[in-house]
XYZ file of N, CA and C in Angstrom:
510
model
N -27.418 -4.287 -37.223
C -26.439 -4.704 -36.253
C -25.976 -3.533 -35.425
N -25.138 -3.844 -34.472
C -24.581 -2.822 -33.590
C -23.535 -2.004 -34.331
N -23.525 -0.723 -34.055
C -22.522 0.124 -34.680
C -21.288 0.175 -33.792
N -20.140 0.164 -34.429
C -18.886 0.238 -33.701
C -18.530 1.698 -33.473
N -18.010 2.030 -32.287
C -17.588 3.413 -32.078
C -16.395 3.735 -32.966
N -16.352 4.952 -33.459
C -15.227 5.335 -34.311
C -14.045 5.745 -33.442
N -12.874 5.689 -34.036
C -11.663 6.101 -33.333
C -11.709 7.609 -33.142
N -11.158 8.057 -32.025
C -11.094 9.494 -31.782
C -9.929 10.076 -32.560
N -10.082 11.294 -33.005
C -8.994 12.008 -33.656
C -8.393 13.007 -32.679
N -7.267 13.569 -33.041
C -6.589 14.530 -32.178
C -7.500 15.702 -31.834
N -8.347 16.114 -32.779
C -9.253 17.230 -32.529
C -10.344 16.886 -31.518
N -10.581 15.588 -31.286
C -11.615 15.160 -30.352
C -11.141 15.176 -28.894
N -9.828 15.235 -28.697
C -9.292 15.212 -27.334
C -9.466 16.582 -26.699
N -10.164 16.604 -25.590
C -10.344 17.843 -24.844
C -9.189 17.954 -23.853
N -8.143 18.670 -24.225
C -6.958 18.783 -23.392
C -6.591 20.251 -23.240
N -5.650 20.511 -22.336
C -5.195 21.878 -22.104
C -4.483 22.449 -23.318
N -3.780 21.590 -24.063
C -3.070 21.996 -25.264
C -3.837 21.511 -26.484
N -3.541 22.094 -27.632
C -4.203 21.677 -28.871
C -3.177 21.609 -29.988
N -3.502 20.871 -31.048
C -2.716 20.831 -32.273
C -1.273 20.419 -32.089
N -0.340 21.106 -32.783
C 1.071 20.740 -32.736
C 1.668 20.809 -31.322
N 1.215 21.740 -30.508
C 1.723 21.835 -29.129
C 1.364 20.581 -28.341
N 0.150 20.067 -28.537
C -0.263 18.833 -27.868
C 0.572 17.656 -28.364
N 0.789 17.572 -29.672
C 1.595 16.485 -30.227
C 3.023 16.520 -29.688
N 3.627 17.701 -29.635
C 4.996 17.830 -29.127
C 5.066 17.454 -27.649
N 4.100 17.906 -26.875
C 4.079 17.595 -25.436
C 3.863 16.099 -25.215
N 2.981 15.494 -25.997
C 2.754 14.054 -25.872
C 3.988 13.255 -26.281
N 4.701 13.712 -27.306
C 5.929 13.028 -27.729
C 6.979 13.091 -26.620
N 7.147 14.256 -26.008
C 8.110 14.398 -24.904
C 7.689 13.542 -23.715
N 6.411 13.532 -23.431
C 5.871 12.721 -22.332
C 6.097 11.233 -22.608
N 5.817 10.802 -23.834
C 6.027 9.403 -24.211
C 7.490 9.009 -24.103
N 8.381 9.896 -24.506
C 9.819 9.625 -24.396
C 10.208 9.460 -22.926
N 9.724 10.356 -22.077
C 10.035 10.270 -20.646
C 9.500 8.972 -20.048
N 8.288 8.589 -20.409
C 7.712 7.342 -19.899
C 8.510 6.150 -20.426
N 8.937 6.201 -21.681
C 9.753 5.134 -22.246
C 11.072 4.968 -21.506
N 11.711 6.090 -21.153
C 12.960 6.025 -20.383
C 12.697 5.388 -19.020
N 11.624 5.797 -18.357
C 11.286 5.214 -17.056
C 10.953 3.728 -17.190
N 10.309 3.360 -18.301
C 9.999 1.953 -18.548
C 11.278 1.134 -18.643
N 12.238 1.632 -19.405
C 13.501 0.932 -19.543
C 14.312 0.924 -18.258
N 14.243 2.011 -17.507
C 15.022 2.141 -16.284
C 14.475 1.296 -15.149
N 13.162 1.362 -14.925
C 12.547 0.682 -13.780
C 11.789 -0.589 -14.149
N 11.580 -0.846 -15.436
C 10.887 -2.062 -15.839
C 9.391 -2.009 -15.651
N 8.821 -0.821 -15.674
C 7.374 -0.690 -15.561
C 6.821 -0.331 -16.933
N 5.605 -0.738 -17.194
C 4.969 -0.394 -18.453
C 4.555 1.056 -18.533
N 4.644 1.771 -17.462
C 4.313 3.187 -17.457
C 2.865 3.479 -17.142
N 1.993 2.471 -17.220
C 0.567 2.692 -17.040
C 0.190 3.284 -15.698
N 0.914 2.923 -14.648
C 0.554 3.439 -13.332
C 0.791 4.936 -13.239
N 1.669 5.476 -14.083
C 1.921 6.910 -14.081
C 1.188 7.615 -15.209
N 1.022 6.935 -16.326
C 0.489 7.581 -17.517
C -0.935 8.091 -17.314
N -1.788 7.267 -16.772
C -3.194 7.657 -16.652
C -3.369 8.915 -15.797
N -2.869 8.932 -14.560
C -3.060 10.157 -13.783
C -2.314 11.351 -14.363
N -1.147 11.127 -14.967
C -0.408 12.253 -15.523
C -1.059 12.805 -16.784
N -1.684 11.940 -17.603
C -2.435 12.458 -18.749
C -3.571 13.359 -18.267
N -4.189 12.986 -17.164
C -5.268 13.798 -16.597
C -4.712 15.096 -16.005
N -3.680 14.965 -15.172
C -3.175 16.131 -14.443
C -2.369 17.095 -15.315
N -1.520 16.567 -16.187
C -0.674 17.430 -17.013
C -1.381 17.953 -18.251
N -2.207 17.087 -18.868
C -2.803 17.445 -20.149
C -4.295 17.718 -20.082
N -4.948 17.350 -18.969
C -6.381 17.565 -18.849
C -7.220 16.576 -19.632
N -6.644 15.420 -19.958
C -7.347 14.402 -20.738
C -8.234 13.589 -19.798
N -9.466 13.353 -20.207
C -10.442 12.591 -19.437
C -9.870 11.250 -18.999
N -10.168 10.842 -17.763
C -9.618 9.597 -17.217
C -9.912 8.387 -18.100
N -11.121 8.242 -18.573
C -11.432 7.038 -19.352
C -10.681 7.018 -20.676
N -10.504 8.166 -21.317
C -9.695 8.234 -22.532
C -8.234 7.951 -22.183
N -7.779 8.443 -21.038
C -6.397 8.200 -20.610
C -6.162 6.721 -20.329
N -7.137 6.044 -19.734
C -7.007 4.610 -19.446
C -6.851 3.826 -20.753
N -7.746 4.047 -21.698
C -7.670 3.334 -22.977
C -6.397 3.664 -23.736
N -6.015 4.932 -23.743
C -4.795 5.343 -24.440
C -3.566 4.719 -23.799
N -3.546 4.701 -22.477
C -2.419 4.127 -21.753
C -2.245 2.653 -22.083
N -3.347 1.924 -22.093
C -3.279 0.497 -22.407
C -2.740 0.267 -23.813
N -3.156 1.109 -24.754
C -2.707 0.941 -26.139
C -1.228 1.259 -26.301
N -0.756 2.345 -25.703
C 0.631 2.702 -25.951
C 1.616 1.932 -25.089
N 1.205 1.465 -23.920
C 2.139 0.703 -23.097
C 2.420 -0.685 -23.678
N 1.560 -1.150 -24.565
C 1.825 -2.425 -25.246
C 3.157 -2.335 -25.990
N 3.356 -1.253 -26.714
C 4.598 -1.083 -27.474
C 5.802 -0.910 -26.578
N 5.680 -0.070 -25.563
C 6.805 0.164 -24.653
C 7.165 -1.116 -23.905
N 6.171 -1.833 -23.444
C 6.424 -3.072 -22.712
C 7.000 -4.147 -23.620
N 6.472 -4.255 -24.838
C 6.952 -5.279 -25.767
C 8.408 -5.042 -26.151
N 8.783 -3.786 -26.391
C 10.172 -3.521 -26.772
C 11.111 -3.797 -25.607
N 10.707 -3.426 -24.388
C 11.523 -3.741 -23.219
C 11.595 -5.230 -22.959
N 10.477 -5.919 -23.136
C 10.444 -7.366 -22.917
C 11.341 -8.090 -23.917
N 11.354 -7.637 -25.159
C 12.187 -8.284 -26.179
C 13.655 -8.263 -25.764
N 14.103 -7.151 -25.217
C 15.489 -7.055 -24.761
C 15.755 -8.037 -23.627
N 14.848 -8.099 -22.670
C 15.055 -8.975 -21.519
C 14.932 -10.452 -21.889
N 14.142 -10.766 -22.904
C 14.086 -12.142 -23.396
C 15.450 -12.517 -23.986
N 16.026 -11.613 -24.794
C 17.358 -11.878 -25.363
C 18.405 -12.081 -24.265
N 18.288 -11.317 -23.174
C 19.255 -11.410 -22.073
C 18.914 -12.524 -21.082
N 17.785 -13.197 -21.310
C 17.301 -14.278 -20.435
C 17.069 -13.796 -19.000
N 16.476 -12.622 -18.877
C 16.140 -12.036 -17.578
C 14.690 -12.317 -17.207
N 14.261 -13.543 -17.270
C 12.893 -13.897 -16.914
C 12.819 -15.380 -16.625
N 11.749 -15.794 -15.988
C 11.492 -17.208 -15.692
C 10.120 -17.528 -16.260
N 10.048 -18.474 -17.159
C 8.867 -18.717 -17.978
C 7.628 -19.046 -17.156
N 7.709 -19.998 -16.228
C 6.503 -20.422 -15.493
C 5.917 -19.276 -14.656
N 6.753 -18.590 -13.932
C 6.221 -17.516 -13.086
C 5.650 -16.388 -13.935
N 6.272 -16.093 -15.074
C 5.763 -15.024 -15.930
C 4.452 -15.424 -16.598
N 4.282 -16.716 -16.920
C 3.019 -17.174 -17.500
C 1.885 -17.016 -16.493
N 2.153 -17.384 -15.247
C 1.139 -17.221 -14.197
C 0.827 -15.745 -13.997
N 1.870 -14.921 -13.917
C 1.680 -13.483 -13.724
C 0.919 -12.863 -14.890
N 1.249 -13.266 -16.118
C 0.566 -12.728 -17.296
C -0.916 -13.096 -17.303
N -1.219 -14.358 -17.020
C -2.621 -14.790 -17.001
C -3.404 -14.050 -15.923
N -2.815 -13.945 -14.747
C -3.498 -13.250 -13.651
C -3.661 -11.761 -13.961
N -2.672 -11.163 -14.601
C -2.788 -9.732 -14.905
C -3.827 -9.467 -15.988
N -4.002 -10.405 -16.919
C -5.066 -10.250 -17.923
C -6.436 -10.280 -17.261
N -6.627 -11.219 -16.336
C -7.874 -11.272 -15.585
C -8.038 -9.994 -14.762
N -6.947 -9.557 -14.130
C -6.988 -8.324 -13.346
C -7.355 -7.109 -14.177
N -6.878 -7.055 -15.429
C -7.210 -5.930 -16.306
C -8.704 -5.894 -16.614
N -9.296 -7.072 -16.822
C -10.743 -7.139 -17.066
C -11.501 -6.683 -15.812
N -11.081 -7.181 -14.653
C -11.732 -6.778 -13.401
C -11.532 -5.292 -13.125
N -10.335 -4.786 -13.410
C -10.066 -3.361 -13.222
C -10.908 -2.492 -14.135
N -11.087 -2.935 -15.377
C -11.942 -2.193 -16.307
C -13.387 -2.163 -15.833
N -13.836 -3.277 -15.297
C -15.198 -3.345 -14.744
C -15.316 -2.415 -13.535
N -14.292 -2.411 -12.676
C -14.301 -1.514 -11.511
C -14.281 -0.056 -11.954
N -13.544 0.248 -13.021
C -13.496 1.610 -13.549
C -14.885 2.059 -13.989
N -15.579 1.188 -14.722
C -16.941 1.509 -15.161
C -17.881 1.696 -13.975
N -17.731 0.853 -12.949
C -18.586 0.958 -11.761
C -18.317 2.250 -11.010
N -17.056 2.648 -10.904
C -16.731 3.920 -10.250
C -17.366 5.085 -10.985
N -17.257 5.070 -12.300
C -17.817 6.157 -13.111
C -19.334 6.224 -12.944
N -19.983 5.060 -12.978
C -21.448 5.025 -12.847
C -21.891 5.366 -11.431
N -21.142 4.937 -10.434
C -21.544 5.128 -9.046
C -21.267 6.500 -8.470
N -20.215 7.155 -8.947
C -19.812 8.414 -8.330
C -20.108 9.646 -9.169
N -20.444 9.484 -10.430
C -20.596 10.652 -11.297
C -19.218 11.191 -11.672
N -19.185 12.193 -12.538
C -17.913 12.681 -13.084
C -16.974 13.227 -12.010
N -17.459 14.118 -11.147
C -16.578 14.713 -10.121
C -16.138 13.691 -9.089
N -17.061 12.870 -8.624
C -16.713 11.840 -7.653
C -15.760 10.818 -8.235
N -15.965 10.493 -9.507
C -15.083 9.544 -10.204
C -13.660 10.105 -10.255
N -13.525 11.365 -10.630
C -12.199 11.998 -10.710
C -11.539 12.003 -9.343
N -12.283 12.359 -8.301
C -11.717 12.344 -6.947
C -11.329 10.932 -6.514
N -12.162 9.951 -6.840
C -11.845 8.564 -6.490
C -10.576 8.103 -7.210
N -10.440 8.448 -8.478
C -9.251 8.064 -9.238
C -8.008 8.744 -8.670
N -8.115 10.043 -8.341
C -6.987 10.738 -7.707
C -6.613 10.051 -6.398
N -7.622 9.732 -5.586
C -7.379 9.089 -4.294
C -6.730 7.724 -4.443
N -7.214 6.930 -5.392
C -6.619 5.610 -5.630
C -5.166 5.732 -6.068
N -4.890 6.678 -6.952
C -3.523 6.869 -7.419
C -2.611 7.286 -6.272
N -3.045 8.224 -5.463
C -2.245 8.672 -4.317
C -2.021 7.516 -3.350
N -3.068 6.721 -3.111
C -2.940 5.565 -2.223
C -1.924 4.555 -2.737
N -1.956 4.270 -4.028
C -1.004 3.322 -4.616
C 0.421 3.872 -4.512
N 0.589 5.170 -4.782
C 1.919 5.767 -4.669
C 2.439 5.718 -3.238
N 1.578 6.041 -2.270
C 1.999 5.996 -0.865
C 2.354 4.581 -0.429
N 1.553 3.604 -0.835
C 1.850 2.211 -0.502
C 3.169 1.775 -1.131
N 3.390 2.153 -2.387
C 4.643 1.812 -3.065
C 5.827 2.461 -2.360
N 5.685 3.726 -2.001
C 6.767 4.422 -1.295
C 7.045 3.753 0.050
N 6.000 3.409 0.788
C 6.169 2.756 2.087
C 6.877 1.414 1.942
N 6.409 0.597 1.011
C 7.022 -0.719 0.810
C 8.464 -0.600 0.323
N 8.733 0.387 -0.523
C 10.106 0.598 -0.982
C 10.996 1.026 0.174
N 10.494 1.924 1.001
C 11.278 2.430 2.133
C 11.536 1.333 3.164
N 10.515 0.583 3.522
C 10.685 -0.452 4.542
C 11.476 -1.636 4.022
N 11.538 -1.804 2.712
C 12.301 -2.905 2.131
C 13.709 -2.506 1.744
N 14.115 -1.270 2.061
C 15.417 -0.770 1.624
C 16.579 -1.620 2.131
N 16.513 -2.138 3.350
C 17.599 -2.936 3.889
C 17.476 -4.408 3.576
N 16.457 -4.781 2.841
C 16.178 -6.186 2.577
C 17.244 -6.839 1.693
N 17.999 -6.046 0.913
C 19.011 -6.630 0.035
C 20.024 -7.448 0.829
N 20.335 -6.987 2.033
C 21.296 -7.722 2.849
C 20.708 -9.035 3.356
N 19.411 -9.079 3.587
C 18.769 -10.296 4.107
C 18.481 -11.296 2.997
N 18.445 -10.863 1.735
C 18.251 -11.713 0.563
C 16.873 -12.351 0.446
N 15.953 -12.066 1.328
C 14.604 -12.637 1.227
C 13.609 -11.486 1.215
N 12.667 -11.570 0.296
C 11.645 -10.530 0.211
C 10.543 -10.810 1.218
N 9.642 -9.857 1.337
C 8.499 -9.992 2.239
C 7.710 -11.261 1.926
N 7.418 -11.516 0.662
C 6.631 -12.689 0.277
C 7.418 -13.989 0.399
N 8.734 -13.928 0.297
C 9.537 -15.143 0.447
C 9.519 -15.653 1.883
N 9.194 -14.795 2.818
C 9.142 -15.197 4.226
C 7.826 -15.859 4.604
N 6.874 -15.901 3.682
C 5.590 -16.544 3.932
C 5.651 -17.954 3.356
N 5.407 -18.954 4.200
C 5.520 -20.358 3.767
C 4.218 -20.843 3.142
N 3.993 -20.465 1.888
C 2.809 -20.894 1.149
C 3.284 -21.483 -0.177
N 2.798 -22.648 -0.532
C 3.184 -23.283 -1.795
C 2.225 -22.942 -2.886
N 2.442 -23.305 -4.106
C 3.693 -23.868 -4.577
C 4.770 -22.792 -4.632
N 6.004 -23.206 -4.527
C 7.117 -22.265 -4.505
C 7.881 -22.337 -5.824
N 8.298 -21.188 -6.286
C 9.118 -21.101 -7.493
C 10.410 -20.410 -7.070
N 11.520 -21.068 -7.295
C 12.813 -20.475 -6.963
C 13.343 -19.701 -8.155
N 13.601 -18.418 -7.942
C 14.176 -17.574 -8.988
C 15.621 -17.300 -8.619
N 16.487 -17.186 -9.618
C 17.897 -16.927 -9.297
C 18.058 -15.559 -8.620
N 18.929 -15.507 -7.626
C 19.203 -14.247 -6.942
C 20.027 -13.364 -7.857
N 19.784 -12.074 -7.779
C 20.527 -11.138 -8.633
C 21.935 -10.937 -8.119
């Protein structure tokens, strides 16, 4: 039969730091990401992958898999609190969850295609470029939406496409 890949150990990670220094730095990094997760409601994955590469020198593909594994815990603990506070709407979250699971599979396939198509250096540059592009788009949308609180309607709420789900205003 097919052999299963073994789990990597700390000694297998090719990073700028090693041993206890790497563990301490990762613990501090995880704490910082956890605070940002609680503060902004993000799972941290959009920052974790590029920062593991840039700060620690960890290979992108190892960073992607590691990010997915650890953000499960951070997201689940944050979600548990918001479920208790009833800060969610079941139908819209079910649709979002299903679509994001499909998106994760498609994203993983795209990641493999980038690696195969560009080689190691091209892959790293493509990943850096994608991350910078996402950050710039997020910054632009945040900046242009800054006055939207007074108008009470988001960019997508102004598009008349059904089906519509009404969420309570904050």
